[in-house]
Tab-separated table of C-alpha atoms in Angstrom:
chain	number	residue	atom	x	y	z
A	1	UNK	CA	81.951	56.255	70.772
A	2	UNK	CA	81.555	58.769	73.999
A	3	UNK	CA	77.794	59.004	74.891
A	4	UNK	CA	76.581	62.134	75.352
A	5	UNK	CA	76.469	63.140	78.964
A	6	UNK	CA	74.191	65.475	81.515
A	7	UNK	CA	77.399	67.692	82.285
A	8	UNK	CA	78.175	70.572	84.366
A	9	UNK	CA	79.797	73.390	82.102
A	10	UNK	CA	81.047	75.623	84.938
A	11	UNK	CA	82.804	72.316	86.139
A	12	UNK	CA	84.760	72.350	82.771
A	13	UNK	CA	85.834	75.756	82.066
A	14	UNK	CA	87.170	75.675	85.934
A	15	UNK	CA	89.534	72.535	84.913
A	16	UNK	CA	90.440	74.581	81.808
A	17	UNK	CA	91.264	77.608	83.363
A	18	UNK	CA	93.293	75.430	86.353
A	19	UNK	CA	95.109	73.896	83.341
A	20	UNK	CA	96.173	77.497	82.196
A	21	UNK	CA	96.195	79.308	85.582
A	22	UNK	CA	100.527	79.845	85.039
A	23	UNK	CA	99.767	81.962	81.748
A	24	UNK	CA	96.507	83.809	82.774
A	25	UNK	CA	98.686	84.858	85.895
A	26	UNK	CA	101.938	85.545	83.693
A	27	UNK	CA	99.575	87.549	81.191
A	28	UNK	CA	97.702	89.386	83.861
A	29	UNK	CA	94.652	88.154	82.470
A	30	UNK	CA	91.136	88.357	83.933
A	31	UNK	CA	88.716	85.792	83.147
A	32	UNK	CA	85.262	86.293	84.030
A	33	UNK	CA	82.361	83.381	83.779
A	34	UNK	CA	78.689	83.590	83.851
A	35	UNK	CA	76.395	80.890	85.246
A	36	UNK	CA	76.763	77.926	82.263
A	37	UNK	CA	74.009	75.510	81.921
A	38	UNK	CA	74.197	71.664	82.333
A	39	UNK	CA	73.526	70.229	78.913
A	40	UNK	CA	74.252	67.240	77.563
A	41	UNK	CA	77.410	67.242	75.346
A	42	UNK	CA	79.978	65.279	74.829
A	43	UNK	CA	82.534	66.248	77.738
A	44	UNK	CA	85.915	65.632	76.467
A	45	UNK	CA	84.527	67.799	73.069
A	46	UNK	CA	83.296	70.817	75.282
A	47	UNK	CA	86.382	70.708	77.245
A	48	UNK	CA	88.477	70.653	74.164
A	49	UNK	CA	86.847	73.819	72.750
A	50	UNK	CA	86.883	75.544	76.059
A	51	UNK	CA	90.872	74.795	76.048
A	52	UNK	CA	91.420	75.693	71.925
A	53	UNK	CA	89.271	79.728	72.943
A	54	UNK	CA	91.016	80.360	76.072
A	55	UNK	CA	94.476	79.258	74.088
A	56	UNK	CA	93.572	81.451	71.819
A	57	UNK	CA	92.698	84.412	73.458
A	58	UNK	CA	95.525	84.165	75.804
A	59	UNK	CA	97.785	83.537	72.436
A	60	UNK	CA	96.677	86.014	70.249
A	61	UNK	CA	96.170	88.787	72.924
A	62	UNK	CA	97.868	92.321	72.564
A	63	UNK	CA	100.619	92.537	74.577
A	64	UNK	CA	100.442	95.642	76.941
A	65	UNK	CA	96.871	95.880	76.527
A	66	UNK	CA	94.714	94.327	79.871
A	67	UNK	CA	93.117	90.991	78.999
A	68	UNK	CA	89.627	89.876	79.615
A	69	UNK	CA	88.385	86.796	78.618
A	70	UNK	CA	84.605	86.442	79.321
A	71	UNK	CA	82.856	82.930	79.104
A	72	UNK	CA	79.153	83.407	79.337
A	73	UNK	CA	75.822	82.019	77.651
A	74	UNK	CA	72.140	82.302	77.166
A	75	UNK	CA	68.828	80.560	76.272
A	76	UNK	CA	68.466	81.259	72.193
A	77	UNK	CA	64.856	82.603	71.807
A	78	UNK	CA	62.230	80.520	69.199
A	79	UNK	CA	62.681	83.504	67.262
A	80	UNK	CA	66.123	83.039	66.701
A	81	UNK	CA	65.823	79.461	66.143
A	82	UNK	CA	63.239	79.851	63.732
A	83	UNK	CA	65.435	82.236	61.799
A	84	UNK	CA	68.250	80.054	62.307
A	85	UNK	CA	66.085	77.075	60.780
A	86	UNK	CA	66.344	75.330	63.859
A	87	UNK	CA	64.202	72.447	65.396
A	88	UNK	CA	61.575	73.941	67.227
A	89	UNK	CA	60.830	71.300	69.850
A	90	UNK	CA	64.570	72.344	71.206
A	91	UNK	CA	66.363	74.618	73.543
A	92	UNK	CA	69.264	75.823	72.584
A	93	UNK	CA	71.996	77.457	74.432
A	94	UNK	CA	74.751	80.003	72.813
A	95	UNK	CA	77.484	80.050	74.343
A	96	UNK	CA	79.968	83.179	73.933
C-alpha cells in the first residue's frame, strides 16, 4: 500500500503537462496554473487524475475554438465544510 505523502502539487501537474507538452503545442493550447498547496496525498493517485483532466480537456476540446485549461485551487471555508458535512477539525483544499 503507498503511504500517503507531504507532496508538492505544482511539482506534479508540471510532470503532467511535460508528459503532454507535443499535444498542448499541436492543439495550441494554453494552460494556466495557480499556486497548488502541498498536501498529503497519495502521489501516483494525484498524478493520475491530473493526467485523466488534462487528457480530457485536450481530448474533448472544440476544434477551432482556443483552448485554456486552468488548474487552480483554494482553502474550502468551515462554512462550506459544514454544509458539506465535513470534519471540522480539517482543512480542505478544492481543487478546480
Amino acid at each position: 500500500l503507498e503511504p500517503f505523502v507531504e507532496t508538492e502539487l505544482n511539482t506534479l501537474v508540471q510532470n503532467v503537462l511535460s508528459d503532454f507538452e507535443l499535444k498542448i503545442e499541436s492543439r495550441q493550447a494554453t494552460v494556466q496554473t495557480g499556486n497548488l498547496p502541498v498536501l498529503p496525498v497519495l502521489p501516483s493517485q494525484m498524478q493520475q487524475l491530473f493526467t485523466n483532466l488534462i487528457s480530457n480537456a485536450l481530448k474533448f476540446a472544440q476544434p477551432h475554438v482556443p483552448l485554456v485549461i486552468g488548474i487552480d485551487s483554494r482553502l474550502v471555508s468551515q462554512e462550506e465544510a459544514d454544509v458539506l458535512g465535513l470534519d471540522q477539525q480539517k482543512q480542505y483544499h478544492e481543487i478546480s
